[in-house]
Tab-separated table of C-alpha atoms in Angstrom:
chain	number	residue	atom	x	y	z
A	13	MET	CA	91.180	117.701	94.560
A	14	ALA	CA	92.503	116.259	98.266
A	15	ARG	CA	89.845	114.980	100.727
A	16	ILE	CA	88.212	117.864	101.635
A	17	PHE	CA	86.724	116.712	105.162
A	18	GLY	CA	89.132	115.854	107.772
A	19	THR	CA	88.488	113.618	111.119
A	20	ASP	CA	85.564	116.335	112.119
A	21	GLY	CA	83.851	117.893	109.387
A	22	VAL	CA	85.214	120.635	107.258
A	23	ARG	CA	88.173	123.141	108.646
A	24	GLY	CA	90.250	125.825	107.503
A	25	ILE	CA	90.873	129.504	107.745
A	26	ALA	CA	87.277	131.293	107.348
A	27	ASN	CA	87.659	133.150	103.880
A	28	VAL	CA	90.489	131.684	103.026
A	29	GLU	CA	90.200	128.101	102.629
A	30	LEU	CA	86.654	127.945	104.175
A	31	THR	CA	85.189	130.258	101.640
A	32	PRO	CA	82.028	131.521	101.282
A	33	GLU	CA	82.173	129.634	98.093
A	34	LEU	CA	83.011	126.112	99.313
A	35	ALA	CA	80.171	126.789	102.123
A	36	PHE	CA	77.631	127.495	99.522
A	37	ALA	CA	78.998	124.120	97.386
A	38	LEU	CA	78.696	121.893	100.868
A	39	GLY	CA	75.332	123.392	101.445
A	40	ARG	CA	74.061	122.240	97.877
A	41	ALA	CA	75.788	119.038	97.939
A	42	GLY	CA	75.199	118.179	101.766
A	43	ALA	CA	71.590	118.906	101.060
A	44	PHE	CA	70.774	116.595	98.159
A	45	VAL	CA	72.884	113.396	99.538
A	46	LEU	CA	71.383	113.609	102.888
A	47	SER	CA	68.059	114.479	101.368
A	48	ARG	CA	68.524	110.859	99.641
A	49	TYR	CA	68.609	109.086	102.748
A	50	ALA	CA	65.610	110.762	104.235
A	51	ASN	CA	62.326	109.175	105.444
A	52	SER	CA	60.414	112.733	104.943
A	53	GLY	CA	57.621	112.521	102.556
A	54	GLY	CA	59.163	114.959	100.050
A	55	SER	CA	59.822	117.741	102.419
A	56	ILE	CA	63.173	118.095	103.146
A	57	SER	CA	64.972	120.895	105.388
A	58	LEU	CA	68.266	121.272	107.240
A	59	LEU	CA	68.851	122.539	110.971
A	60	VAL	CA	71.924	125.006	110.894
A	61	GLY	CA	73.869	126.313	114.001
A	62	ARG	CA	76.614	128.067	115.195
A	63	ASP	CA	78.896	129.399	117.398
A	64	PRO	CA	79.814	133.193	117.680
A	65	ARG	CA	82.775	133.577	115.957
A	66	LEU	CA	83.285	136.666	113.365
A	67	SER	CA	83.037	134.462	110.382
A	68	GLY	CA	79.976	132.776	111.446
A	69	ASP	CA	77.378	135.051	109.924
A	70	MET	CA	79.115	135.039	106.503
A	71	LEU	CA	79.408	130.957	106.537
A	72	GLU	CA	75.745	130.785	107.567
A	73	ALA	CA	74.483	133.018	104.954
A	74	ALA	CA	76.427	131.094	102.153
A	75	LEU	CA	75.458	127.562	103.768
A	76	SER	CA	71.986	128.490	104.192
A	77	ALA	CA	71.614	129.815	100.128
A	78	GLY	CA	73.155	126.627	98.868
A	79	ILE	CA	70.854	124.666	100.831
A	80	LEU	CA	68.097	126.597	99.857
A	81	SER	CA	68.910	126.264	96.207
A	82	THR	CA	68.200	122.403	96.172
A	83	GLY	CA	64.652	123.286	97.426
A	84	ALA	CA	65.420	122.317	100.861
A	85	ASP	CA	64.215	124.971	103.913
A	86	VAL	CA	66.806	125.982	106.470
A	87	TYR	CA	65.875	126.024	110.259
A	88	GLN	CA	68.416	128.695	111.497
A	89	VAL	CA	68.785	127.831	115.438
A	90	GLY	CA	71.292	130.723	116.119
A	91	VAL	CA	74.353	130.380	118.346
A	92	ILE	CA	74.314	126.738	120.456
A	93	PRO	CA	76.559	124.051	121.395
A	94	THR	CA	77.078	121.539	118.560
A	95	PRO	CA	75.692	119.077	120.946
A	96	GLY	CA	72.417	120.927	120.596
A	97	VAL	CA	72.607	120.647	116.971
A	98	ALA	CA	72.757	117.234	117.307
A	99	TYR	CA	69.834	116.760	119.577
A	100	LEU	CA	67.404	118.971	117.989
A	101	THR	CA	68.448	117.496	114.429
A	102	ALA	CA	67.168	113.913	115.810
A	103	GLN	CA	64.099	115.333	117.858
A	104	GLN	CA	62.742	117.982	115.509
A	105	PRO	CA	60.807	117.498	112.162
A	106	VAL	CA	64.188	118.103	109.931
A	107	THR	CA	66.006	115.911	107.227
A	108	ALA	CA	69.718	116.393	108.686
A	109	GLY	CA	71.633	119.198	110.695
A	110	VAL	CA	74.860	121.137	110.252
A	111	MET	CA	77.217	123.289	112.586
A	112	ILE	CA	79.410	126.062	111.814
A	113	SER	CA	82.215	125.975	114.523
A	114	ALA	CA	85.947	125.400	114.541
A	115	SER	CA	85.678	124.135	117.963
A	116	HIS	CA	88.429	124.666	120.420
A	117	ASN	CA	90.548	126.052	117.260
A	118	PRO	CA	91.270	130.106	116.942
A	119	ALA	CA	88.846	132.487	115.895
A	120	ALA	CA	90.288	133.007	112.517
A	121	ASP	CA	89.463	129.445	111.669
A	122	ASN	CA	85.930	127.823	111.396
A	123	GLY	CA	84.393	124.764	110.373
A	124	ILE	CA	81.115	122.818	109.183
A	125	LYS	CA	80.323	119.753	110.077
A	126	PHE	CA	76.741	117.720	109.312
A	127	PHE	CA	75.159	115.552	111.131
A	128	SER	CA	72.525	112.663	109.947
A	129	HIS	CA	68.519	112.939	110.779
A	130	ALA	CA	69.243	110.488	113.856
A	131	GLY	CA	71.624	112.954	115.329
A	132	PHE	CA	74.952	111.254	114.589
A	133	LYS	CA	78.246	112.605	112.713
A	134	LEU	CA	78.107	111.251	108.770
A	135	ALA	CA	80.220	108.118	108.022
A	136	ASP	CA	83.114	108.498	105.553
A	137	GLU	CA	81.153	106.996	102.870
A	138	LEU	CA	78.613	109.570	103.261
A	139	GLU	CA	81.595	112.582	103.072
A	140	ASP	CA	82.702	110.765	100.452
A	141	GLU	CA	79.449	111.301	98.464
A	142	ILE	CA	79.211	115.069	99.319
A	143	GLU	CA	82.683	115.349	98.243
A	144	HIS	CA	81.576	113.746	94.782
A	145	TYR	CA	78.977	116.372	94.137
A	146	LEU	CA	81.628	119.037	95.314
A	147	ARG	CA	83.590	118.139	92.278
A	148	HIS	CA	80.357	117.509	89.816
A	149	PRO	CA	77.997	120.297	90.726
A	150	GLU	CA	76.572	120.030	87.442
A	151	GLU	CA	74.892	116.733	88.812
A	152	LEU	CA	72.493	118.559	91.456
A	153	PRO	CA	69.121	119.730	90.653
A	154	ARG	CA	68.725	123.394	90.491
A	155	PRO	CA	65.116	124.204	91.085
A	156	GLY	CA	63.451	127.632	90.056
A	157	GLY	CA	60.195	129.742	91.357
A	158	ALA	CA	58.459	128.686	94.165
A	159	GLN	CA	60.659	125.313	94.413
A	160	VAL	CA	63.414	126.949	96.401
A	161	GLY	CA	63.772	126.660	100.097
A	162	ARG	CA	62.888	129.078	102.871
A	163	ILE	CA	64.775	130.015	105.802
A	164	HIS	CA	63.014	129.495	109.325
A	165	ARG	CA	64.405	131.539	112.393
A	166	VAL	CA	63.563	129.306	115.285
A	167	PRO	CA	65.991	130.295	118.300
A	168	ASP	CA	63.511	128.879	120.692
A	169	TRP	CA	64.191	125.624	119.790
A	170	GLN	CA	67.351	126.092	122.127
A	171	SER	CA	65.218	125.424	125.202
A	172	LEU	CA	64.127	122.279	123.914
A	173	TYR	CA	68.233	121.228	124.048
A	174	LEU	CA	67.868	122.734	127.683
A	175	ASP	CA	65.114	121.136	129.101
A	176	HIS	CA	66.674	117.899	127.694
A	177	LEU	CA	69.785	118.285	129.579
A	178	ALA	CA	67.961	119.297	132.826
A	179	SER	CA	65.727	115.911	132.555
A	180	SER	CA	69.375	114.188	132.997
A	181	VAL	CA	70.097	115.478	136.705
A	182	GLY	CA	67.774	113.742	138.729
A	183	ILE	CA	68.598	116.026	141.864
A	184	SER	CA	68.926	120.026	142.590
A	185	LEU	CA	72.320	121.149	142.588
A	186	THR	CA	71.474	123.865	145.314
A	187	GLY	CA	74.172	124.728	147.460
A	188	LEU	CA	77.093	123.962	145.070
A	189	THR	CA	78.897	126.810	143.984
A	190	VAL	CA	80.122	126.314	140.136
A	191	VAL	CA	82.715	128.503	138.092
A	192	VAL	CA	81.806	128.030	134.625
A	193	ASP	CA	84.617	129.405	131.622
A	194	CYS	CA	82.383	129.687	128.621
A	195	ALA	CA	85.576	130.169	126.368
A	196	ASN	CA	83.743	132.809	124.660
A	197	GLY	CA	81.738	130.442	122.762
A	198	ALA	CA	78.652	129.084	121.855
A	199	GLY	CA	77.657	127.751	125.412
A	200	HIS	CA	77.982	131.551	126.755
A	201	GLN	CA	74.497	131.888	127.684
A	202	VAL	CA	72.932	128.264	127.966
A	203	ALA	CA	75.650	127.008	130.305
A	204	PRO	CA	75.186	129.747	132.981
A	205	ALA	CA	71.455	129.861	132.727
A	206	LEU	CA	71.057	126.155	133.184
A	207	LEU	CA	73.521	125.738	135.973
A	208	ARG	CA	71.235	128.443	137.556
A	209	ARG	CA	68.389	126.656	136.390
A	210	LEU	CA	69.252	123.568	138.494
A	211	GLY	CA	69.893	125.414	141.785
A	212	ALA	CA	73.806	126.208	141.432
A	213	GLU	CA	75.327	129.271	142.314
A	214	VAL	CA	77.080	129.985	139.293
A	215	ILE	CA	80.341	132.569	138.721
A	216	ALA	CA	80.704	132.939	134.838
A	217	ILE	CA	83.679	134.111	133.240
A	218	ASN	CA	84.940	134.071	129.435
A	219	ASP	CA	81.062	134.828	128.727
A	220	GLN	CA	81.208	137.571	126.308
A	221	PRO	CA	82.221	136.555	123.188
A	222	ASP	CA	83.163	139.524	120.555
A	223	GLY	CA	83.896	137.477	117.772
A	224	LEU	CA	87.401	136.929	117.794
A	225	ASN	CA	88.050	136.169	121.747
A	226	ILE	CA	86.873	132.738	121.446
A	227	ASN	CA	89.315	130.461	123.387
A	228	VAL	CA	91.745	133.093	123.692
A	229	LEU	CA	93.878	131.848	126.586
A	230	CYS	CA	90.715	130.382	128.169
A	231	GLY	CA	88.277	127.582	127.972
A	232	SER	CA	89.194	123.554	128.323
A	233	THR	CA	92.528	124.647	126.450
A	234	HIS	CA	93.466	127.097	128.925
A	235	PRO	CA	91.811	126.313	132.500
A	236	GLU	CA	94.550	128.562	134.333
A	237	GLU	CA	92.150	131.251	134.750
A	238	LEU	CA	89.514	128.822	135.754
A	239	SER	CA	91.825	127.546	138.558
A	240	ARG	CA	92.590	130.859	139.900
A	241	TYR	CA	88.859	131.821	140.077
A	242	VAL	CA	87.570	128.553	141.836
A	243	VAL	CA	90.606	128.853	144.411
A	244	LYS	CA	89.680	132.511	145.154
A	245	HIS	CA	85.802	131.987	145.290
A	246	SER	CA	86.393	128.911	147.294
A	247	ALA	CA	84.011	127.413	144.642
A	248	ASP	CA	83.468	123.601	144.752
A	249	ILE	CA	84.080	122.775	141.292
A	250	GLY	CA	85.453	124.674	138.009
A	251	LEU	CA	83.827	123.559	134.369
A	252	ALA	CA	85.773	124.859	131.295
A	253	LEU	CA	83.983	124.541	127.911
A	254	ASP	CA	85.852	124.494	124.715
A	255	GLY	CA	84.442	127.059	121.704
A	256	ASP	CA	81.388	124.712	120.737
A	257	ALA	CA	80.752	123.384	123.895
A	258	ASP	CA	81.387	119.707	123.025
A	259	ARG	CA	83.697	118.920	125.580
A	260	LEU	CA	84.507	119.651	129.069
A	261	ILE	CA	87.510	120.092	131.305
A	262	ALA	CA	86.695	120.422	135.318
A	263	VAL	CA	89.019	121.893	138.053
A	264	ASP	CA	88.617	120.949	141.756
A	265	HIS	CA	88.312	123.022	144.725
A	266	LEU	CA	92.084	123.081	145.479
A	267	GLY	CA	92.454	124.161	141.577
A	268	GLN	CA	93.617	121.186	140.215
A	269	VAL	CA	93.056	120.505	136.486
A	270	VAL	CA	90.732	117.029	136.094
A	271	ASP	CA	90.829	115.990	132.452
A	272	GLY	CA	89.089	113.900	131.045
A	273	ASP	CA	90.059	110.399	131.862
A	274	ALA	CA	89.634	111.187	135.401
A	275	ILE	CA	86.256	112.832	134.707
A	276	MET	CA	85.553	109.368	132.989
A	277	ALA	CA	86.310	107.534	136.424
A	278	VAL	CA	84.170	109.188	138.317
A	279	CYS	CA	81.151	108.944	136.202
A	280	ALA	CA	81.587	105.381	135.051
A	281	LEU	CA	81.854	104.133	138.924
A	282	ASP	CA	78.823	106.287	139.555
A	283	LEU	CA	76.979	104.865	136.936
A	284	GLN	CA	78.497	101.411	138.141
A	285	GLN	CA	77.300	101.545	141.545
A	286	ARG	CA	73.526	102.691	140.623
A	287	GLY	CA	73.488	99.904	137.924
A	288	LEU	CA	73.505	102.273	134.831
A	289	LEU	CA	77.079	101.056	133.208
A	290	ALA	CA	75.919	99.459	130.438
A	291	GLY	CA	77.988	95.788	130.401
A	292	ASN	CA	80.729	97.201	132.947
A	293	LYS	CA	82.393	98.538	129.991
A	294	LEU	CA	84.347	102.417	129.681
A	295	ILE	CA	85.322	102.920	126.116
A	296	ALA	CA	88.457	105.218	126.204
A	297	THR	CA	91.354	105.797	123.310
A	298	VAL	CA	94.707	104.754	122.861
A	299	MET	CA	96.014	107.962	124.301
A	300	SER	CA	93.983	107.500	127.922
A	301	ASN	CA	96.405	107.364	130.792
A	302	LEU	CA	96.988	103.797	131.931
A	303	GLY	CA	96.084	105.162	135.514
A	304	LEU	CA	92.463	104.936	134.095
A	305	GLU	CA	92.771	101.618	133.029
A	306	GLN	CA	93.952	100.220	136.295
A	307	ALA	CA	91.828	101.868	138.210
A	308	MET	CA	88.994	100.573	136.120
A	309	GLN	CA	90.327	97.055	136.507
A	310	GLN	CA	90.690	97.210	140.033
A	311	ASN	CA	86.875	98.464	140.256
A	312	GLY	CA	85.537	95.913	138.300
A	313	VAL	CA	85.105	97.816	134.796
A	314	GLU	CA	86.462	96.617	131.772
A	315	LEU	CA	88.425	99.306	129.599
A	316	LEU	CA	88.391	99.185	126.147
A	317	ARG	CA	90.412	101.640	123.672
A	318	SER	CA	89.552	103.010	120.398
A	319	LYS	CA	91.534	104.568	117.659
A	320	VAL	CA	91.915	108.702	118.708
A	321	GLY	CA	88.929	110.598	117.629
A	322	ASP	CA	85.229	110.771	119.485
A	323	ARG	CA	83.853	108.977	116.094
A	324	TYR	CA	86.131	106.090	116.765
A	325	VAL	CA	84.928	105.788	120.322
A	326	LEU	CA	81.071	106.032	119.853
A	327	ALA	CA	81.594	103.251	116.794
A	328	LEU	CA	83.347	101.030	119.682
A	329	MET	CA	80.266	102.153	121.916
A	330	GLN	CA	77.789	100.730	119.588
A	331	GLU	CA	79.612	97.830	118.249
A	332	THR	CA	80.093	96.650	122.169
A	333	GLY	CA	76.992	98.095	123.827
A	334	ALA	CA	78.649	100.605	126.044
A	335	SER	CA	77.256	103.775	127.664
A	336	LEU	CA	80.063	105.736	128.486
A	337	GLY	CA	83.006	106.842	126.447
A	338	GLY	CA	85.392	109.662	125.824
A	339	GLU	CA	88.776	111.065	125.129
A	340	GLN	CA	91.280	112.476	127.248
A	341	SER	CA	90.724	116.067	126.064
A	342	GLY	CA	87.359	115.830	127.689
A	343	HIS	CA	84.524	114.903	124.932
A	344	ILE	CA	82.898	112.575	126.772
A	345	ILE	CA	80.081	110.401	125.189
A	346	PHE	CA	76.615	109.410	127.482
A	347	SER	CA	74.921	107.606	124.930
A	348	GLN	CA	71.775	107.392	127.352
A	349	TYR	CA	71.270	111.109	126.461
A	350	SER	CA	73.339	112.224	123.481
A	351	THR	CA	74.525	111.069	120.183
A	352	THR	CA	78.031	113.003	120.579
A	353	GLY	CA	80.203	114.629	123.082
A	354	ASP	CA	78.396	117.037	125.062
A	355	GLY	CA	80.596	119.114	127.748
A	356	LEU	CA	76.986	120.588	129.409
A	357	LEU	CA	76.001	117.312	129.863
A	358	THR	CA	79.169	115.939	131.309
A	359	GLY	CA	79.385	118.832	133.694
A	360	LEU	CA	75.852	118.053	134.742
A	361	GLN	CA	76.453	114.425	135.320
A	362	LEU	CA	79.676	115.273	137.248
A	363	LEU	CA	78.009	117.985	139.384
A	364	GLN	CA	75.173	115.234	139.862
A	365	VAL	CA	77.796	112.737	141.625
A	366	LEU	CA	79.394	115.495	143.888
A	367	LYS	CA	75.850	116.436	144.956
A	368	SER	CA	74.747	113.151	145.744
A	369	THR	CA	77.915	111.673	147.422
A	370	GLY	CA	78.978	114.905	149.183
A	371	LYS	CA	82.307	114.042	147.971
A	372	ARG	CA	84.702	116.599	146.903
A	373	LEU	CA	86.158	116.343	143.402
A	374	ALA	CA	89.590	115.901	144.565
A	375	ASP	CA	88.624	113.062	146.695
A	376	LEU	CA	86.744	111.177	144.096
A	377	THR	CA	89.393	111.542	141.359
A	378	ALA	CA	92.145	110.093	143.625
A	379	VAL	CA	90.807	106.588	142.474
A	380	VAL	CA	93.240	107.240	139.355
A	381	GLN	CA	96.751	107.299	140.235
A	382	ARG	CA	98.217	108.917	136.761
A	383	TYR	CA	101.433	107.341	135.363
A	384	PRO	CA	103.807	109.948	134.109
A	385	GLN	CA	103.153	110.600	130.810
A	386	ILE	CA	105.778	112.068	127.882
A	387	LEU	CA	105.363	112.385	124.083
A	388	ARG	CA	107.994	112.831	121.583
A	389	ASN	CA	106.874	113.781	117.951
A	390	VAL	CA	109.303	112.375	115.107
A	391	ARG	CA	109.367	114.304	112.090
A	392	VAL	CA	109.869	111.956	108.618
A	393	ASN	CA	109.475	111.805	105.158
A	394	ASP	CA	107.549	108.903	104.796
A	395	LYS	CA	105.328	107.453	107.356
A	396	GLY	CA	106.170	104.075	106.408
A	397	VAL	CA	108.978	104.514	108.149
A	398	MET	CA	107.056	102.661	111.119
A	399	SER	CA	107.100	99.126	109.032
A	400	GLU	CA	111.532	99.270	109.316
A	401	ALA	CA	113.059	96.319	110.573
A	402	ASP	CA	115.322	98.660	113.227
A	403	VAL	CA	111.913	100.577	114.220
A	404	GLN	CA	110.225	97.341	114.770
A	405	GLN	CA	112.983	95.810	116.910
A	406	ALA	CA	113.220	99.310	119.065
A	407	ILE	CA	109.383	99.063	119.507
A	408	VAL	CA	109.356	95.385	120.636
A	409	GLN	CA	112.652	95.590	122.784
A	410	THR	CA	110.767	98.823	124.614
A	411	GLU	CA	107.375	96.602	125.058
A	412	GLN	CA	109.648	94.329	126.757
A	413	GLN	CA	111.248	96.472	128.837
A	414	LEU	CA	107.806	98.398	129.790
A	415	VAL	CA	105.760	94.939	130.895
A	416	GLY	CA	104.073	95.554	133.940
A	417	LYS	CA	105.516	99.297	134.408
A	418	GLY	CA	104.076	101.226	131.884
A	419	ARG	CA	103.279	101.103	127.843
A	420	LEU	CA	104.303	102.511	124.379
A	421	LEU	CA	102.261	103.832	121.748
A	422	VAL	CA	103.702	104.757	118.140
A	423	ARG	CA	101.317	105.906	115.520
A	424	PRO	CA	101.445	108.556	112.900
A	425	SER	CA	100.035	111.583	112.753
A	426	GLY	CA	96.574	112.339	110.850
A	427	THR	CA	97.442	115.820	110.116
A	428	GLU	CA	101.777	116.490	109.780
A	429	PRO	CA	104.651	114.566	108.397
A	430	VAL	CA	105.211	113.118	111.751
A	431	ILE	CA	105.667	109.691	114.213
A	432	ARG	CA	104.171	110.288	117.691
A	433	VAL	CA	106.102	108.251	120.068
A	434	MET	CA	104.204	108.198	123.514
A	435	VAL	CA	105.202	106.600	126.425
A	436	GLU	CA	103.764	106.004	129.997
A	437	ALA	CA	105.702	104.630	132.873
A	438	VAL	CA	105.759	104.230	136.546
A	439	SER	CA	108.266	107.125	136.775
A	440	LEU	CA	109.268	109.949	134.545
A	441	GLU	CA	112.709	109.065	133.983
A	442	LEU	CA	111.966	105.340	132.631
A	443	ALA	CA	109.118	106.919	130.194
A	444	GLU	CA	112.128	109.116	128.865
A	445	ALA	CA	114.713	106.505	128.753
A	446	ALA	CA	112.092	104.092	126.973
A	447	ALA	CA	110.989	106.516	124.330
A	448	GLU	CA	114.546	107.600	123.342
A	449	PRO	CA	115.598	103.970	121.697
A	450	VAL	CA	112.215	104.600	119.528
A	451	VAL	CA	112.903	107.730	118.997
A	452	GLN	CA	116.479	107.145	117.354
A	453	ALA	CA	115.597	104.167	115.206
A	454	LEU	CA	112.886	106.624	113.486
A	455	GLN	CA	115.529	109.292	113.004
A	456	ARG	CA	118.211	106.638	111.662
A	457	CYS	CA	115.704	105.602	109.121
A	458	SER	CA	114.144	108.703	107.701
A	459	PRO	CA	117.749	110.586	106.541
A	460	GLY	CA	117.262	113.725	105.162
A	461	ARG	CA	114.196	114.971	107.310
């Protein structure tokens, strides 16, 4: 059996790959494994949340049944952002948490991701242990009679999450006009409500989920409509969430898209000025633009890079004691308030900077002078082609060519038979020219692709 867990839980086409049978099995195996690491005095329970996808009801029922069959209780919080599940799992008397969502993926997909009792995504070792019991369900307990679990429906717990987010903002947002694109997803109710609660004038779009329109030409992966609304209504800012509201892309008053790199730059410099940027460090990934790194250097902030993926960002944050880190995609972690990326929290921190400084977002993001970036995907038969002498020689020569003018990143895809060649340079022409020898070397060394 191939590994079930990917880089962010278990995902697949609902009822085809991610079936009710698999969800039931994940519930059983996950509840049993996580209960072994709980300090709960014998009482085991899992918090379950979901986004509004059509398949959410089906998978929630199957997952919950699997959990109940081990004797554990289920606390169903309903439709809620992924970081809400992480927060409530850490704050409420439950053993672990589970979110049913495929984030920014199309509506036909869905996913299941687990959180530890402390609100963190699971380590690979725990996921491997869960997979063991997926393969050997006969090793799992099956209590009967009065020993099976119960379901508790607790939608009111969502207010605890909103109270927590509101407490992260030290000033009123009165006077700011905000357009929020809810991606027809998990943030469709809580995002507009929270922004209004804090005093902002809110225009909400894509806030009417029907189970099938999540992420459809909207949200953080499609901010075009948000840009039009911001300009049309002369708003101060636009905020675009994704389907499970764990990431954020912004739009300034001119309708220009502001990605995670620029958001991190603005927030890092604000935290630095207030003495709250731990160690004067910012954690980004290898994909973050060189312009972000230079902006941080110029302002005395050390930028460290992790592998792509929020779990690697968090791991490096914990290792170095950093308090802020994230990805270009808008998955940003403020460790003072959250154990995972949180689009709503990120939006609030960005709005707080706008309100406290009185500056436009376009002016604040000018600190990042973005380098042109190109990405070439080279299909290969074997990802080991990267170690071929011709490829290594092309990489070394290109890196020498880019010294002081850009950077090269060559890495294998985690999901496709592809080597990704990314080049950033002072000009688009230089980036394209620098990428070509590496691409050609990869193609030469992978015949018959």
